[in-house]
């Protein structure tokens, strides 16, 4: 095969894959068209905004940092969404009689077809319009635009090729769970940065960081436009050279990964050398758990947290948001020590719909529940498994929050309130699990409730959270009374009081839910097996 003809063939293949994918369902077609419309709208607004920056003293800092953030997105997206583009998987081509070098060129050409490259092109064009002045600036812009686009695309391809066997494995696909964490952290970082810029008096706060980033590819290509416009031709040449070297290095790394994929066996099918060590570590941890049914149920619940994708996603999101909200509010100077209770609330939600998390496998659990005592032991063990994670986590978040706010005297009070809230949510979660179970579909990563059960989920979670808040009213009232009566020296009592109250209310909730679970076992089994 003539290697020169590979590029147009792969471009047509990319278009065919896209066209055939859209023919599969009207929903997929509508989603893709909607994403194009939203992307084009956002790109147009971004282009207008960048053009409006033309002539601003800090335009170079803004566009350089925007380019760096975009390049970071190109680098991490293949790790979180490896199935988003079928052509990202080079293992589909390993059996074809193709050499890596022409294959890299063909795949690079095909990679330029899509929404992402179009958005990147709009940002690059807007950036150079904002910076380019004079003939030298325009000339460098002609080189900077394609160089920026190619570096971003090659970066994504090199990362995907280097990690493709990990990404297509079960453990690799679990990386997608972290996408929600990255998005949540990213939003808070942007919010924090915007507030810092406002406090610093404007865009001038970006100049120190941009002075460093302008030498990092592909942002250096955009920075070269500003340097050339200012007459710093040697600096501009150096920045362009950095991006060009980065492009060739990425293409070389990509080609090397393709060569390895085509010639080396798949090591993921071989037994991991560290597997015995992992088993020994897991066995040592399990020895710390209670004996009998309690230990068995705790072990099962903790394995769900680690192995089941839906359960892991829920826990990762709860752990991340429970940490981000209080800490970022404290960093911004607008927080309160009581924001630390948010961590207990986020993890307490994991107690809701306990049986629905088992999906259709709950029938094996149901076979072991023949009395109220069995139901009580099952619910208690699930709550204890949750506490293994939530108790140290809640104490950690509370300590970090009061440390950032410099109010260590409030630590016992905050931990006591958090433990009381956690106990209340364990209680209401156990009752709602018995009264309002619902199924969690496993055939879709984006559905957490089976069709027709949305009302049950709403009642189970939001009704339970409102009930938990009401159950915490005595502890909250006691805290308010101690503050109102200026009894600051007695606030340390909130730690033992809140802990004891949480234990008592949690125990009472599980005792109340146990007979309901044993009595409603057939209804629970039907509800969680739906869909």
Coordinates of C-alpha atoms in Angstrom, one line a residue:
X1 CA 0.0 0.0 0.0
X2 CA 1.2 3.5 -0.9
X3 CA 1.9 5.1 2.5
X4 CA 1.1 8.5 1.0
X5 CA -2.5 7.5 0.5
X6 CA -3.0 6.5 4.1
X7 CA -3.9 9.9 5.5
X8 CA -7.0 10.5 3.3
X9 CA -8.1 6.8 3.9
X10 CA -8.0 7.3 7.7
X11 CA -9.8 10.7 7.4
X12 CA -12.6 9.0 5.5
X13 CA -12.6 6.1 8.0
X14 CA -13.0 8.7 10.8
X15 CA -15.9 10.3 9.0
X16 CA -17.5 6.9 8.4
X17 CA -17.2 5.9 12.0
X18 CA -18.8 9.2 13.0
X19 CA -21.6 8.9 10.4
X20 CA -22.4 5.2 11.3
X21 CA -22.4 6.0 15.0
X22 CA -24.9 8.7 14.5
X23 CA -27.2 6.3 12.6
X24 CA -27.4 4.0 15.5
X25 CA -30.0 6.0 17.4
X26 CA -31.8 9.3 17.3
X27 CA -30.8 10.0 20.9
X28 CA -27.1 9.7 20.0
X29 CA -27.6 11.8 17.0
X30 CA -29.4 14.5 19.0
X31 CA -26.7 14.4 21.7
X32 CA -24.0 14.9 19.1
X33 CA -25.7 17.7 17.3
X34 CA -26.4 19.4 20.7
X35 CA -22.8 19.1 21.7
X36 CA -21.7 20.6 18.4
X37 CA -24.1 23.5 18.8
X38 CA -23.0 24.1 22.4
X39 CA -19.3 23.9 21.5
X40 CA -19.6 26.2 18.5
X41 CA -21.6 28.7 20.6
X42 CA -18.9 28.6 23.4
X43 CA -16.1 28.8 20.9
X44 CA -17.8 31.8 19.2
X45 CA -18.2 33.6 22.5
X46 CA -14.6 32.8 23.5
X47 CA -13.4 34.1 20.1
X48 CA -15.3 37.3 20.6
X49 CA -13.9 37.7 24.1
X50 CA -10.3 37.1 23.0
X51 CA -10.7 39.6 20.1
X52 CA -12.0 42.1 22.7
X53 CA -8.8 41.7 24.6
X54 CA -6.8 43.1 21.7
X55 CA -4.8 46.0 23.0
X56 CA -5.1 45.1 26.6
X57 CA -1.9 45.2 28.6
X58 CA -2.5 41.7 30.1
X59 CA -3.9 40.0 27.0
X60 CA -0.7 37.9 26.6
X61 CA -1.1 36.5 30.1
X62 CA -4.7 35.5 29.5
X63 CA -4.2 33.8 26.2
X64 CA -1.1 32.0 27.3
X65 CA -2.8 30.5 30.4
X66 CA -5.9 29.6 28.4
X67 CA -3.7 27.7 25.9
X68 CA -2.0 25.9 28.7
X69 CA -5.2 24.9 30.4
X70 CA -6.6 23.6 27.1
X71 CA -3.4 21.5 26.5
X72 CA -3.8 20.0 30.0
X73 CA -7.4 19.1 29.0
X74 CA -6.1 17.3 25.9
X75 CA -3.6 15.4 28.0
X76 CA -6.0 14.1 30.6
X77 CA -9.2 13.5 28.7
X78 CA -8.0 10.2 27.1
X79 CA -7.3 8.9 30.6
X80 CA -10.8 9.7 31.8
X81 CA -12.8 9.0 28.6
X82 CA -10.9 6.3 26.7
X83 CA -14.1 5.1 25.0
X84 CA -15.1 8.5 23.7
X85 CA -13.3 8.1 20.4
X86 CA -13.0 4.6 18.8
X87 CA -9.9 5.8 16.8
X88 CA -8.0 6.5 20.0
X89 CA -7.5 2.7 20.3
X90 CA -4.5 1.8 18.2
X91 CA -4.8 -1.9 19.1
X92 CA -7.5 -2.2 16.5
X93 CA -4.8 -1.6 13.8
X94 CA -2.1 -3.9 15.1
X95 CA -3.0 -6.7 12.7
X96 CA -2.8 -4.5 9.6
X97 CA 0.4 -4.5 7.5
X98 CA 1.2 -0.9 8.3
X99 CA 4.4 0.7 9.5
X100 CA 4.3 2.9 12.6
X101 CA 5.7 6.1 10.9
X102 CA 3.1 6.4 8.1
X103 CA 0.5 5.2 10.6
X104 CA 1.3 8.1 12.9
X105 CA 0.9 10.6 10.1
X106 CA -2.4 9.1 9.0
X107 CA -3.8 9.0 12.6
X108 CA -2.7 12.5 13.2
X109 CA -4.6 13.7 10.1
X110 CA -7.7 11.8 11.2
X111 CA -7.4 13.2 14.7
X112 CA -7.9 16.7 13.3
X113 CA -11.5 15.8 12.5
X114 CA -13.8 16.5 15.4
X115 CA -15.3 18.9 17.8
X116 CA -12.2 19.2 20.0
X117 CA -9.8 20.2 17.2
X118 CA -12.4 22.8 16.0
X119 CA -12.6 24.3 19.5
X120 CA -8.8 24.4 19.8
X121 CA -8.5 26.1 16.4
X122 CA -11.0 28.8 17.5
X123 CA -9.0 29.4 20.7
X124 CA -5.7 29.6 18.8
X125 CA -7.2 32.0 16.2
X126 CA -8.7 34.2 18.9
X127 CA -5.4 34.2 20.8
X128 CA -3.2 35.3 17.9
X129 CA -5.8 38.0 16.9
X130 CA -5.5 39.4 20.5
X131 CA -1.7 39.5 20.4
X132 CA -0.6 40.0 16.8
X133 CA 0.7 43.5 15.8
X134 CA 2.7 44.3 12.8
X135 CA 4.1 42.1 10.0
X136 CA 6.3 40.0 12.3
X137 CA 3.4 39.2 14.6
X138 CA 1.2 38.1 11.7
X139 CA 4.0 36.0 10.2
X140 CA 4.6 34.2 13.5
X141 CA 0.8 33.7 13.9
X142 CA 0.7 31.7 10.7
X143 CA 3.1 29.2 12.3
X144 CA 1.7 29.4 15.8
X145 CA -1.9 28.4 15.0
X146 CA -1.2 25.0 13.3
X147 CA 1.7 24.3 15.8
X148 CA -0.6 24.8 18.8
X149 CA -3.3 22.6 17.3
X150 CA -0.9 19.8 16.3
X151 CA 0.8 19.8 19.7
X152 CA -2.5 19.4 21.5
X153 CA -3.7 16.6 19.2
X154 CA -0.3 14.8 19.3
X155 CA -0.3 15.1 23.1
X156 CA -3.6 13.4 23.4
X157 CA -2.6 10.6 21.0
X158 CA 0.7 10.0 22.7
X159 CA -0.9 9.7 26.1
X160 CA -3.6 7.4 24.8
X161 CA -1.1 5.1 22.9
X162 CA 1.2 4.9 25.9
X163 CA -1.7 3.8 28.2
X164 CA -4.1 2.1 25.9
X165 CA -3.8 -1.4 27.4
X166 CA -4.4 0.0 30.8
X167 CA -7.3 2.2 29.7
X168 CA -9.0 -0.7 27.9
X169 CA -8.8 -3.0 31.0
X170 CA -11.3 -3.0 33.8
X171 CA -9.0 -1.2 36.2
X172 CA -8.2 1.3 33.6
X173 CA -11.8 2.1 32.9
X174 CA -12.2 2.9 36.6
X175 CA -10.1 6.0 35.9
X176 CA -13.3 7.5 34.5
X177 CA -14.6 7.6 38.0
X178 CA -12.1 10.3 38.8
X179 CA -13.5 12.6 36.0
X180 CA -16.1 13.9 38.4
X181 CA -13.4 14.6 41.0
X182 CA -11.3 16.5 38.4
X183 CA -14.3 18.5 37.3
X184 CA -15.3 19.4 40.9
X185 CA -11.7 20.4 41.8
X186 CA -11.4 22.3 38.5
X187 CA -14.5 24.3 39.2
X188 CA -13.4 25.2 42.7
X189 CA -9.9 26.1 41.4
X190 CA -11.4 28.4 38.8
X191 CA -13.7 30.0 41.4
X192 CA -10.8 30.4 43.8
X193 CA -8.5 31.9 41.1
X194 CA -11.2 34.3 39.9
X195 CA -11.7 35.5 43.4
X196 CA -8.0 36.0 43.9
X197 CA -7.7 37.9 40.7
X198 CA -10.5 40.2 41.9
X199 CA -8.8 40.7 45.2
X200 CA -5.5 41.5 43.5
X201 CA -7.0 44.2 41.4
X202 CA -7.5 42.6 38.0
X203 CA -5.6 40.6 35.4
X204 CA -2.2 41.8 36.5
X205 CA -2.3 38.9 39.1
X206 CA -1.8 36.5 36.2
X207 CA 1.4 38.0 34.9
X208 CA 3.9 36.1 37.2
X209 CA 2.4 32.7 36.3
X210 CA 2.1 33.5 32.7
X211 CA 5.8 34.6 32.6
X212 CA 6.6 30.9 33.3
X213 CA 3.9 29.2 31.3
X214 CA 4.8 31.2 28.1
X215 CA 7.9 28.9 27.9
X216 CA 5.9 25.7 28.1
X217 CA 4.6 24.1 24.8
X218 CA 2.1 24.7 23.2
X219 CA 1.5 27.9 25.1
X220 CA 5.0 29.0 24.0
X221 CA 3.8 29.1 20.4
X222 CA 1.1 31.6 21.4
X223 CA 3.6 33.5 23.5
X224 CA 5.9 33.8 20.5
X225 CA 3.2 35.9 18.7
X226 CA 3.3 38.4 21.6
X227 CA 7.1 38.4 21.6
X228 CA 7.4 39.0 17.9
X229 CA 4.8 41.8 18.1
X230 CA 7.0 43.5 20.7
X231 CA 10.1 43.2 18.6
X232 CA 11.7 40.4 20.6
X233 CA 12.4 38.2 17.6
X234 CA 15.0 36.0 19.2
X235 CA 12.6 35.2 22.1
X236 CA 9.8 34.5 19.6
X237 CA 12.1 32.1 17.7
X238 CA 13.0 30.3 20.8
X239 CA 9.4 29.9 21.9
X240 CA 8.4 28.6 18.5
X241 CA 11.4 26.2 18.5
X242 CA 10.2 24.8 21.9
X243 CA 6.8 24.0 20.6
X244 CA 8.3 22.4 17.4
X245 CA 10.6 20.3 19.5
X246 CA 7.7 19.3 21.7
X247 CA 5.7 18.3 18.6
X248 CA 8.5 16.1 17.3
X249 CA 9.1 14.5 20.7
X250 CA 5.4 13.7 21.1
X251 CA 5.3 12.2 17.6
X252 CA 8.4 10.1 18.3
X253 CA 6.9 8.9 21.6
X254 CA 3.6 8.1 19.8
X255 CA 5.5 6.1 17.1
X256 CA 7.4 4.2 19.8
X257 CA 4.2 3.3 21.6
X258 CA 2.7 2.0 18.4
X259 CA 5.8 -0.1 17.6
X260 CA 5.6 -1.6 21.1
X261 CA 1.9 -2.3 20.7
X262 CA 2.5 -4.0 17.3
X263 CA 5.4 -6.2 18.4
X264 CA 5.2 -6.8 22.2
X265 CA 2.7 -9.2 23.9
X266 CA -0.1 -7.9 26.0
X267 CA 1.3 -7.9 29.6
X268 CA -2.1 -7.4 31.1
X269 CA -2.9 -11.1 30.5
X270 CA 0.0 -12.1 32.7
X271 CA -0.3 -12.6 36.4
X272 CA 0.7 -9.5 38.3
X273 CA 3.8 -10.0 40.4
X274 CA 2.4 -8.0 43.2
X275 CA -0.8 -9.9 43.4
X276 CA 0.3 -12.2 46.3
X277 CA 1.4 -9.1 48.2
X278 CA -2.0 -7.5 47.7
X279 CA -3.8 -10.7 48.8
X280 CA -1.7 -10.8 51.9
X281 CA -2.5 -7.2 52.7
X282 CA -6.2 -7.8 52.2
X283 CA -6.1 -10.9 54.4
X284 CA -4.3 -8.9 57.1
X285 CA -7.0 -6.2 57.0
X286 CA -9.9 -8.8 57.0
X287 CA -8.4 -10.3 60.2
X288 CA -9.1 -7.0 61.9
X289 CA -12.9 -7.4 61.2
X290 CA -15.3 -9.1 63.6
X291 CA -15.9 -12.8 63.2
X292 CA -19.2 -14.3 61.9
X293 CA -21.8 -12.6 59.8
X294 CA -20.9 -9.1 60.8
X295 CA -17.3 -9.5 59.5
X296 CA -18.5 -11.2 56.3
X297 CA -21.0 -8.4 55.5
X298 CA -18.4 -5.7 56.3
X299 CA -15.9 -7.3 54.0
X300 CA -18.5 -7.6 51.2
X301 CA -19.5 -3.9 51.6
X302 CA -15.9 -2.7 51.5
X303 CA -15.2 -4.8 48.4
X304 CA -18.2 -3.2 46.7
X305 CA -16.7 0.2 47.4
X306 CA -13.4 -0.8 45.8
X307 CA -14.6 -3.0 42.9
X308 CA -18.1 -2.0 41.8
X309 CA -17.9 0.9 39.4
X310 CA -21.2 2.6 40.4
X311 CA -20.4 2.2 44.1
X312 CA -16.9 3.5 43.7
X313 CA -18.1 6.5 41.7
X314 CA -20.5 7.4 44.4
X315 CA -17.8 7.1 47.1
X316 CA -15.2 9.0 45.2
X317 CA -17.6 11.9 44.5
X318 CA -18.7 12.0 48.1
X319 CA -15.1 12.0 49.4
X320 CA -14.0 14.6 47.0
X321 CA -16.9 17.0 47.4
X322 CA -17.0 16.5 51.2
X323 CA -13.3 17.7 51.3
X324 CA -13.5 20.4 48.6
X325 CA -16.5 22.4 49.9
X326 CA -15.2 23.1 53.5
X327 CA -11.5 23.5 52.5
X328 CA -12.0 25.8 49.5
X329 CA -14.5 28.0 51.5
X330 CA -11.9 28.2 54.3
X331 CA -9.2 29.1 51.8
X332 CA -11.4 31.8 50.3
X333 CA -11.9 33.4 53.7
X334 CA -15.7 32.9 53.5
X335 CA -15.9 29.6 55.3
X336 CA -17.1 28.5 58.7
X337 CA -15.9 25.6 60.9
X338 CA -19.4 24.2 60.5
X339 CA -18.8 23.6 56.8
X340 CA -16.8 20.5 58.0
X341 CA -20.2 18.8 58.8
X342 CA -20.7 18.7 55.0
X343 CA -18.2 15.8 54.9
X344 CA -20.3 13.7 57.3
X345 CA -23.4 14.5 55.3
X346 CA -21.9 13.5 52.0
X347 CA -20.7 10.2 53.3
X348 CA -23.9 9.6 55.3
X349 CA -25.8 9.5 52.0
X350 CA -24.0 6.3 51.2
X351 CA -26.2 4.5 53.8
X352 CA -29.3 5.2 51.7
X353 CA -30.6 2.5 49.4
X354 CA -28.3 -0.1 50.8
X355 CA -30.0 -3.1 49.1
X356 CA -30.4 -1.3 45.8
X357 CA -26.6 -1.1 45.6
X358 CA -26.5 -5.0 45.5
X359 CA -28.8 -4.9 42.4
X360 CA -30.1 -8.3 41.3
X361 CA -27.4 -10.0 43.5
X362 CA -29.5 -9.1 46.5
X363 CA -31.4 -12.3 46.2
X364 CA -28.4 -14.2 47.6
X365 CA -28.4 -11.9 50.6
X366 CA -32.1 -12.2 51.0
X367 CA -31.7 -16.0 51.3
X368 CA -29.7 -15.5 54.5
X369 CA -32.3 -13.2 56.1
X370 CA -34.9 -15.3 57.9
X371 CA -35.6 -13.2 61.0
X372 CA -35.5 -9.8 62.4
X373 CA -32.2 -10.7 64.1
X374 CA -30.6 -11.6 60.7
X375 CA -31.9 -8.3 59.3
X376 CA -30.5 -6.3 62.2
X377 CA -27.1 -8.0 61.9
X378 CA -27.0 -7.3 58.1
X379 CA -27.9 -3.6 58.6
X380 CA -25.5 -3.1 61.5
X381 CA -22.6 -4.7 59.6
X382 CA -23.3 -2.4 56.6
X383 CA -23.3 0.6 58.9
X384 CA -20.1 -0.5 60.6
X385 CA -18.4 -0.9 57.2
X386 CA -19.4 2.7 56.3
X387 CA -18.1 3.9 59.6
X388 CA -14.6 2.4 58.9
X389 CA -14.2 5.1 56.3
X390 CA -16.4 7.9 57.5
X391 CA -15.2 8.3 61.1
X392 CA -11.5 9.0 60.3
X393 CA -12.4 10.9 57.2
X394 CA -14.8 13.2 59.1
X395 CA -12.2 13.8 61.9
X396 CA -9.6 14.6 59.2
X397 CA -11.8 17.1 57.3
X398 CA -12.8 18.8 60.6
X399 CA -9.2 19.1 61.7
X400 CA -8.1 20.6 58.3
X401 CA -11.0 23.0 58.3
X402 CA -10.3 24.4 61.7
X403 CA -6.6 24.5 61.0
X404 CA -7.1 26.7 57.9
X405 CA -9.5 29.0 59.8
X406 CA -7.2 29.0 62.9
X407 CA -10.0 28.1 65.3
X408 CA -8.7 25.0 67.1
X409 CA -11.1 25.6 70.0
X410 CA -14.0 24.7 67.8
X411 CA -12.6 21.3 66.8
X412 CA -14.4 19.2 69.6
X413 CA -17.7 21.0 68.8
X414 CA -17.4 20.4 65.1
X415 CA -16.5 16.8 65.4
X416 CA -19.3 16.2 67.9
X417 CA -21.9 17.8 65.5
X418 CA -20.5 15.8 62.6
X419 CA -20.8 12.5 64.4
X420 CA -24.3 13.3 65.5
X421 CA -25.3 14.1 61.9
X422 CA -23.6 10.9 60.7
X423 CA -25.5 8.8 63.3
X424 CA -28.8 10.4 62.2
X425 CA -28.1 9.7 58.6
X426 CA -27.2 6.1 59.4
X427 CA -30.6 5.8 61.1
X428 CA -32.7 7.4 58.4
X429 CA -30.6 5.6 55.7
X430 CA -31.4 2.2 57.3
X431 CA -35.1 3.0 57.5
X432 CA -35.3 4.4 54.0
X433 CA -33.4 1.4 52.6
X434 CA -36.1 -0.9 54.0
X435 CA -39.1 1.4 53.1
X436 CA -38.1 2.9 49.8
X437 CA -35.6 0.6 47.9
X438 CA -35.0 1.2 44.3
X439 CA -32.8 -0.4 41.5
X440 CA -29.6 1.1 40.2
X441 CA -29.1 0.2 36.5
X442 CA -25.8 -1.4 35.6
X443 CA -26.1 -1.1 31.9
X444 CA -25.5 2.6 31.8
X445 CA -22.9 4.8 33.5
X446 CA -25.2 7.8 33.5
X447 CA -28.3 6.2 35.1
X448 CA -28.6 5.8 38.8
X449 CA -32.3 5.1 39.1
X450 CA -34.4 2.6 37.0
X451 CA -37.2 4.0 34.9
X452 CA -40.3 4.6 37.0
X453 CA -38.5 4.7 40.3
X454 CA -37.5 8.3 40.4
X455 CA -40.1 9.1 43.0
X456 CA -38.9 6.4 45.3
X457 CA -35.3 7.7 45.0
X458 CA -36.4 11.2 45.7
X459 CA -38.3 10.2 48.8
X460 CA -35.5 7.9 50.0
X461 CA -32.7 10.4 49.8
X462 CA -34.2 13.8 50.3
X463 CA -36.9 12.7 52.7
X464 CA -34.2 10.9 54.7
X465 CA -31.9 13.9 54.7
X466 CA -34.7 16.2 56.0
X467 CA -35.5 13.6 58.7
X468 CA -31.8 13.4 59.7
X469 CA -31.6 17.2 60.0
X470 CA -34.7 17.1 62.3
X471 CA -33.1 14.3 64.4
X472 CA -30.0 16.4 64.9
X473 CA -32.1 19.3 66.2
X474 CA -31.4 18.5 69.9
X475 CA -27.6 18.6 69.4
X476 CA -27.8 21.8 67.3
X477 CA -30.1 23.4 69.9
X478 CA -27.6 22.5 72.6
X479 CA -24.7 24.1 70.6
X480 CA -26.7 27.3 70.0
X481 CA -27.6 27.5 73.7
X482 CA -24.0 27.1 74.8
X483 CA -22.9 29.9 72.5
X484 CA -25.8 32.2 73.5
X485 CA -25.1 31.7 77.2
X486 CA -21.4 32.5 76.7
X487 CA -20.5 29.0 78.0
X488 CA -17.5 28.7 75.7
X489 CA -15.6 26.6 78.2
X490 CA -18.2 23.9 78.0
X491 CA -18.2 23.5 74.3
X492 CA -15.7 20.7 74.5
X493 CA -18.6 18.6 75.9
X494 CA -20.2 18.6 72.4
X495 CA -17.6 15.9 71.4
X496 CA -18.8 13.2 73.8
X497 CA -22.4 14.4 73.7
X498 CA -22.5 14.4 69.8
X499 CA -20.7 11.0 69.6
X500 CA -23.0 9.4 72.2
X501 CA -26.1 10.9 70.5
X502 CA -24.9 9.7 67.1
X503 CA -24.4 6.1 68.4
X504 CA -27.8 6.1 70.1
X505 CA -29.8 7.5 67.2
X506 CA -27.9 5.2 64.7
X507 CA -28.6 2.1 66.8
X508 CA -32.3 3.1 67.2
X509 CA -32.7 3.6 63.5
X510 CA -31.2 0.2 62.7
X511 CA -33.4 -1.5 65.3
X512 CA -36.4 0.2 63.8
X513 CA -35.4 -0.8 60.2
X514 CA -34.6 -4.4 61.0
X515 CA -38.2 -5.8 61.4
X516 CA -39.3 -3.8 58.4
X517 CA -36.5 -5.3 56.3
X518 CA -37.4 -8.8 57.4
X519 CA -41.1 -8.3 56.8
X520 CA -40.8 -6.5 53.4
X521 CA -38.0 -8.8 52.0
X522 CA -40.0 -9.9 48.9
X523 CA -41.0 -6.3 48.0
X524 CA -37.4 -5.1 48.5
X525 CA -36.1 -8.0 46.3
X526 CA -38.6 -7.0 43.5
X527 CA -37.7 -3.3 43.7
X528 CA -33.9 -3.7 43.5
X529 CA -34.1 -6.2 40.7
X530 CA -36.2 -4.0 38.4
X531 CA -34.5 -2.8 35.3

